[in-house]
Structure formats: structure tokens, C-alpha cells
């Protein structure tokens, strides 16, 4: 069952279930089970909805405007250089053999965009790049979680495109500026309950630019696994229901291609993950 945050008419945000091309409104403009998808996760409604769909207002999927899967997470924790193939292309593979902890940076919630919304390339950069990733959403309060228990804290999974302004990102050793321009955090289209995905190692992540495959990797190729990431992050900060961990991108980003594969205005970027759908955003130059 695919959950999503969206707008059906006007500017009123809501959320619901999207199945077989139909969006069922379970939020404040519909069945009103909870004000937001984040609230539904907090209240234990996520993944439990069933009969309520019969009485919920229904819309064609093409008629809704997708919002970020969780528009209002309290925290977005991102992981850098966490696939072996990306370590190789960045020249960090040798260093990683000695690395004891993941590279962590943060993204702000108000930088996020939904499926089919434009990725905003600032006029001040010539190095706009894509990073297809899988994201997880926390389902219950999590602090000092053991690796063995980590999956119990995951509500669901989604797709992320961590659009990056590379010249700002790499100007110093701190990546935060290049990861937080407005309209650069693609998130969605759906949030899928963890219980329906099964073995994560069988999932394949693929990123395409104008139809050309740029990234393709098994989620099983993560250097730091999802339990390791949850244990590490919750060792230093408390996570709440609706918080997001973005797990890293595989090799094949535009900056390290020859010739360069950096993005230009009008490029269409798609990130597909087995069982999670396809996140699509078109690059728009912001004047």
C-alpha cells in the first residue's frame, strides 16, 4: 500500500493512500483520520488503514499535486558516500577501510520538493548534480537503539533525490550549504510500509537523466547498513516519528563522469527503487 502527501485542490495539504492510479484522501480535506502523514505515523495509523478507504474522497492520481512524502519532518539526517561504488569514484575507498563511523550531514525540511515538482537549480551555480537514494522514515521514538532492534523503529521507506550544488558543497569540508538550497530535496512519490518490502538487499536503485541510466546498485551495497545507521544516529540524537534518514547514493553522479554529467535546465531526473515507485523531477533554472 502506497501512502503519500498531496494537495487535491487549492492549497490545502492532505495525505492518503494511492493505489492503482487512485488517490484516497484520508487527511483533513477527506476522511480526516489525522492532519498529516507524519501525524498518522505518530498515531500508529500508518500501514493500518483499510476499510476507511471505502468512504474517503477519491481522485485520479494525475489530478493531485504531490508534496514531499513527509513534508514536515523534525529532522532529516543524510549519509554521505555510503555506497562502495561512490567511494571508488570519489577516491575515498582506501580511506573507508579505516572509517569507523558514517559521514553525516543535515538537510532542512523547507528545502524539500515532491514528485513531479521542479528541482530548482540556482543561477549562481554551474555544478548542479543528482544523487538518487533510498530514505527511511522513523516510526516510533528512537534513542540509543541497538543494531539488533533497529528495524523495529522503521515505519517505511521512500525515494530521495539529494540534488546538490557542488561548488557550494565542496567549497569547504562542511557540506551543509550545498545541500540546502530551496527546492533541491526530492522526496517521494510514496512512503511504503516496511512490512511489505521484505528483504531490502533485493531492492535495486536506478537513477536516469533524460532516460539514460546513470546510477544502478543494489541497496545491499550500502557500506554502513540501515541498522548501523540507525544505531549510530540515535546514539547522538533522539529521533521522533516522521524523522528521515537518507541512506546514501551509489556511484554514477554527474560530477565524476567523463565528460561531465552535471545537470542543465530542462533535464528530467528519475530515481526508481524496487517496490517504491519512481520519483521524477525536472530541472528548472531559478532566476
Coordinates of C-alpha atoms in Angstrom, one line a residue:
X1 CA 0.0 0.0 0.0
X2 CA 1.4 3.4 -1.1
X3 CA 1.0 6.4 1.2
X4 CA 1.6 9.9 0.0
X5 CA 1.2 13.6 1.0
X6 CA -0.5 15.7 -1.6
X7 CA -2.9 18.5 -2.5
X8 CA -6.2 17.8 -4.2
X9 CA -7.5 21.3 -4.8
X10 CA -6.5 24.8 -3.8
X11 CA -3.5 24.9 -1.4
X12 CA -4.8 22.7 1.4
X13 CA -2.3 19.8 2.1
X14 CA -3.6 16.4 2.9
X15 CA -2.4 12.8 2.8
X16 CA -3.8 9.4 1.9
X17 CA -3.3 6.1 0.0
X18 CA -2.5 5.9 -3.7
X19 CA -3.4 2.6 -5.3
X20 CA -4.0 1.6 -8.9
X21 CA -4.0 5.2 -10.1
X22 CA -6.5 6.4 -7.5
X23 CA -5.6 8.7 -4.5
X24 CA -7.8 8.3 -1.4
X25 CA -7.9 11.4 0.8
X26 CA -7.5 10.4 4.4
X27 CA -6.4 13.8 5.7
X28 CA -8.1 17.0 6.7
X29 CA -9.8 17.5 3.3
X30 CA -11.1 14.0 3.3
X31 CA -11.7 11.3 5.9
X32 CA -9.7 13.3 8.4
X33 CA -8.0 10.4 10.2
X34 CA -5.0 12.6 11.0
X35 CA -3.9 16.1 10.0
X36 CA -0.7 14.9 8.2
X37 CA 1.1 11.7 7.2
X38 CA 3.6 12.4 9.9
X39 CA 0.8 12.6 12.4
X40 CA -0.6 9.3 11.1
X41 CA 2.8 7.7 11.7
X42 CA 2.9 9.2 15.2
X43 CA -0.6 7.8 16.0
X44 CA 0.1 4.3 14.7
X45 CA -2.3 4.7 11.7
X46 CA 0.4 4.3 9.1
X47 CA 0.1 0.9 7.5
X48 CA -3.2 0.1 9.3
X49 CA -5.7 1.8 7.0
X50 CA -8.1 -0.5 5.3
X51 CA -11.9 -0.1 5.4
X52 CA -11.6 3.7 5.7
X53 CA -10.8 3.8 2.0
X54 CA -14.3 3.0 1.1
X55 CA -15.6 6.3 2.4
X56 CA -12.7 8.5 1.6
X57 CA -12.9 11.0 -1.3
X58 CA -11.1 9.6 -4.3
X59 CA -9.2 11.3 -7.1
X60 CA -7.3 10.3 -10.2
X61 CA -3.6 10.2 -9.3
X62 CA -2.9 12.6 -12.2
X63 CA -5.2 15.2 -10.6
X64 CA -3.3 15.5 -7.3
X65 CA -0.2 17.6 -6.7
X66 CA 2.4 15.5 -4.8
X67 CA 4.1 17.0 -1.8
X68 CA 7.3 15.6 -0.2
X69 CA 6.3 12.2 1.3
X70 CA 6.8 13.7 4.8
X71 CA 6.6 17.5 4.3
X72 CA 7.4 18.4 7.9
X73 CA 9.9 16.0 9.4
X74 CA 11.6 17.3 12.6
X75 CA 15.0 16.0 11.4
X76 CA 16.4 14.9 8.1
X77 CA 19.7 13.1 8.6
X78 CA 21.7 12.4 5.4
X79 CA 24.5 10.0 4.9
X80 CA 27.4 10.8 2.6
X81 CA 29.5 8.4 0.4
X82 CA 27.8 5.3 1.6
X83 CA 27.9 3.0 -1.4
X84 CA 31.2 1.3 -2.4
X85 CA 30.8 2.4 -6.0
X86 CA 30.5 6.0 -4.9
X87 CA 33.6 5.6 -2.6
X88 CA 35.5 4.4 -5.7
X89 CA 34.6 7.3 -8.0
X90 CA 35.4 9.9 -5.3
X91 CA 38.7 8.3 -4.4
X92 CA 37.7 7.5 -0.9
X93 CA 37.7 3.8 -1.0
X94 CA 41.1 3.3 0.7
X95 CA 40.1 5.7 3.5
X96 CA 36.9 3.9 4.1
X97 CA 38.7 0.7 5.1
X98 CA 39.6 2.5 8.3
X99 CA 36.4 4.5 8.7
X100 CA 34.5 3.7 11.9
X101 CA 31.5 5.9 11.5
X102 CA 29.3 7.2 8.7
X103 CA 29.6 10.7 7.3
X104 CA 26.6 12.7 8.4
X105 CA 25.1 16.0 7.3
X106 CA 21.6 17.5 7.6
X107 CA 19.0 18.8 5.2
X108 CA 16.3 21.3 6.2
X109 CA 12.6 20.3 5.7
X110 CA 11.8 23.5 3.8
X111 CA 14.2 22.6 1.0
X112 CA 12.1 19.6 0.0
X113 CA 10.0 19.1 -3.1
X114 CA 7.5 16.4 -4.1
X115 CA 7.3 14.1 -7.1
X116 CA 6.9 16.0 -10.4
X117 CA 7.8 19.3 -8.8
X118 CA 10.7 21.3 -10.3
X119 CA 14.2 20.8 -9.0
X120 CA 15.4 24.4 -8.6
X121 CA 18.9 25.0 -9.9
X122 CA 20.2 28.3 -8.6
X123 CA 21.5 30.8 -11.2
X124 CA 24.7 31.1 -9.1
X125 CA 25.9 27.5 -9.8
X126 CA 27.4 25.7 -12.7
X127 CA 27.6 22.4 -10.8
X128 CA 24.1 21.1 -10.2
X129 CA 24.0 17.4 -9.6
X130 CA 21.7 14.5 -8.7
X131 CA 22.0 11.8 -6.0
X132 CA 19.4 9.1 -6.1
X133 CA 18.9 7.5 -2.7
X134 CA 16.6 5.4 -0.6
X135 CA 15.2 7.0 2.5
X136 CA 13.7 5.6 5.7
X137 CA 11.1 7.2 8.0
X138 CA 11.2 6.5 11.7
X139 CA 8.0 5.1 13.2
X140 CA 8.5 5.5 17.0
X141 CA 10.7 7.5 19.4
X142 CA 14.2 6.2 18.9
X143 CA 17.2 6.9 21.1
X144 CA 20.3 4.7 21.7
X145 CA 18.8 1.9 19.6
X146 CA 20.8 -1.3 19.3
X147 CA 21.5 -2.6 15.8
X148 CA 19.7 -5.8 16.5
X149 CA 16.5 -3.8 17.2
X150 CA 16.8 -1.2 14.5
X151 CA 14.3 -2.4 12.0
X152 CA 11.6 -2.2 14.7
X153 CA 11.9 1.6 14.5
X154 CA 11.3 1.9 10.8
X155 CA 7.8 2.9 9.7
X156 CA 8.5 2.8 5.9
X157 CA 10.8 3.6 3.0
X158 CA 10.7 6.1 0.2
X159 CA 12.9 7.6 -2.5
X160 CA 15.1 10.7 -2.2
X161 CA 17.0 12.8 -4.7
X162 CA 19.5 14.8 -2.8
X163 CA 20.1 17.4 -5.6
X164 CA 23.4 19.0 -4.8
X165 CA 25.0 22.4 -5.6
X166 CA 28.5 21.0 -5.8
X167 CA 30.5 24.2 -5.9
X168 CA 28.9 25.3 -2.6
X169 CA 29.1 21.8 -1.2
X170 CA 32.8 21.4 -1.8
X171 CA 33.9 25.0 -1.0
X172 CA 34.8 23.7 2.5
X173 CA 34.8 20.4 4.4
X174 CA 31.3 21.2 5.6
X175 CA 28.6 20.1 3.1
X176 CA 25.5 21.8 4.5
X177 CA 25.3 24.8 2.2
X178 CA 25.4 22.8 -1.0
X179 CA 22.7 20.5 0.3
X180 CA 20.1 23.1 1.4
X181 CA 19.3 25.4 -1.5
X182 CA 15.5 25.8 -1.8
X183 CA 13.7 23.2 -3.9
X184 CA 16.5 20.7 -4.0
X185 CA 15.3 17.8 -1.8
X186 CA 13.2 15.5 -3.9
X187 CA 11.2 13.1 -1.7
X188 CA 8.6 10.6 -2.8
X189 CA 6.3 9.9 -4.5
X190 CA 5.2 7.4 -1.9
X191 CA 6.0 6.2 1.6
X192 CA 5.7 2.4 1.6
X193 CA 5.3 0.4 4.9
X194 CA 8.4 -1.5 5.8
X195 CA 6.3 -4.6 6.4
X196 CA 5.5 -5.0 2.7
X197 CA 9.1 -4.7 1.3
X198 CA 10.7 -7.8 2.7
X199 CA 14.4 -8.3 2.1
X200 CA 16.0 -4.9 1.4
X201 CA 19.0 -6.4 -0.2
X202 CA 16.9 -7.4 -3.2
X203 CA 15.9 -3.8 -3.9
X204 CA 17.6 -2.1 -6.8
X205 CA 18.1 1.7 -7.1
X206 CA 18.3 3.3 -10.5
X207 CA 18.8 6.9 -11.5
X208 CA 18.1 8.1 -15.0
X209 CA 18.8 11.5 -16.6
X210 CA 16.7 12.1 -19.8
X211 CA 16.2 8.3 -19.9
X212 CA 19.9 7.5 -19.7
X213 CA 20.8 5.2 -16.8
X214 CA 23.4 7.0 -14.6
X215 CA 23.2 5.0 -11.3
X216 CA 22.3 1.4 -10.7
X217 CA 23.0 -0.5 -7.5
X218 CA 21.6 -3.0 -5.0
X219 CA 20.6 -1.5 -1.7
X220 CA 22.6 -4.4 -0.3
X221 CA 25.8 -2.5 -1.4
X222 CA 25.5 0.1 1.4
X223 CA 28.8 0.4 3.2
X224 CA 27.1 1.2 6.6
X225 CA 23.9 -0.8 6.7
X226 CA 20.5 0.5 7.8
X227 CA 20.7 -1.0 11.3
X228 CA 24.2 0.5 11.7
X229 CA 23.0 3.9 10.5
X230 CA 20.0 3.9 12.9
X231 CA 22.2 2.8 15.8
X232 CA 24.8 5.5 15.1
X233 CA 22.4 8.4 14.6
X234 CA 20.3 7.5 17.6
X235 CA 23.5 7.3 19.7
X236 CA 23.9 11.1 19.5
X237 CA 20.4 12.4 18.8
X238 CA 16.8 11.4 19.6
X239 CA 14.6 10.6 16.6
X240 CA 10.9 11.0 16.5
X241 CA 8.1 9.5 14.4
X242 CA 8.3 11.1 10.9
X243 CA 12.0 11.8 11.1
X244 CA 14.0 10.8 8.0
X245 CA 17.4 9.1 7.4
X246 CA 18.6 9.4 3.8
X247 CA 20.9 6.4 3.3
X248 CA 23.4 7.5 0.6
X249 CA 23.9 7.5 -3.1
X250 CA 25.6 5.0 -5.4
X251 CA 28.4 5.7 -7.9
X252 CA 27.4 7.5 -11.2
X253 CA 26.8 11.1 -10.0
X254 CA 27.3 13.7 -12.7
X255 CA 30.4 15.4 -11.3
X256 CA 32.6 12.3 -11.7
X257 CA 31.5 11.4 -15.2
X258 CA 33.8 11.9 -18.2
X259 CA 32.6 14.0 -19.9
X260 CA 30.7 15.8 -17.1
X261 CA 27.2 14.6 -16.4
X262 CA 26.1 17.6 -14.4
X263 CA 22.6 18.8 -14.8
X264 CA 21.2 21.6 -17.0
X265 CA 17.9 23.4 -17.3
X266 CA 15.2 21.1 -18.6
X267 CA 16.9 17.8 -17.7
X268 CA 14.5 15.2 -16.4
X269 CA 15.8 13.1 -13.5
X270 CA 14.1 9.9 -12.4
X271 CA 15.0 7.8 -9.4
X272 CA 13.4 4.3 -9.2
X273 CA 13.7 1.8 -6.4
X274 CA 12.1 -1.7 -6.5
X275 CA 8.7 -1.5 -4.7
X276 CA 8.9 2.2 -4.1
X277 CA 7.9 3.7 -7.5
X278 CA 9.7 6.4 -9.4
X279 CA 10.5 9.9 -8.3
X280 CA 10.6 12.3 -11.2
X281 CA 11.8 15.9 -11.2
X282 CA 12.6 18.3 -14.0
X283 CA 15.5 20.8 -13.5
X284 CA 14.3 24.5 -13.5
X285 CA 16.8 27.4 -13.5
X286 CA 15.8 29.8 -10.8
X287 CA 16.5 33.4 -11.9

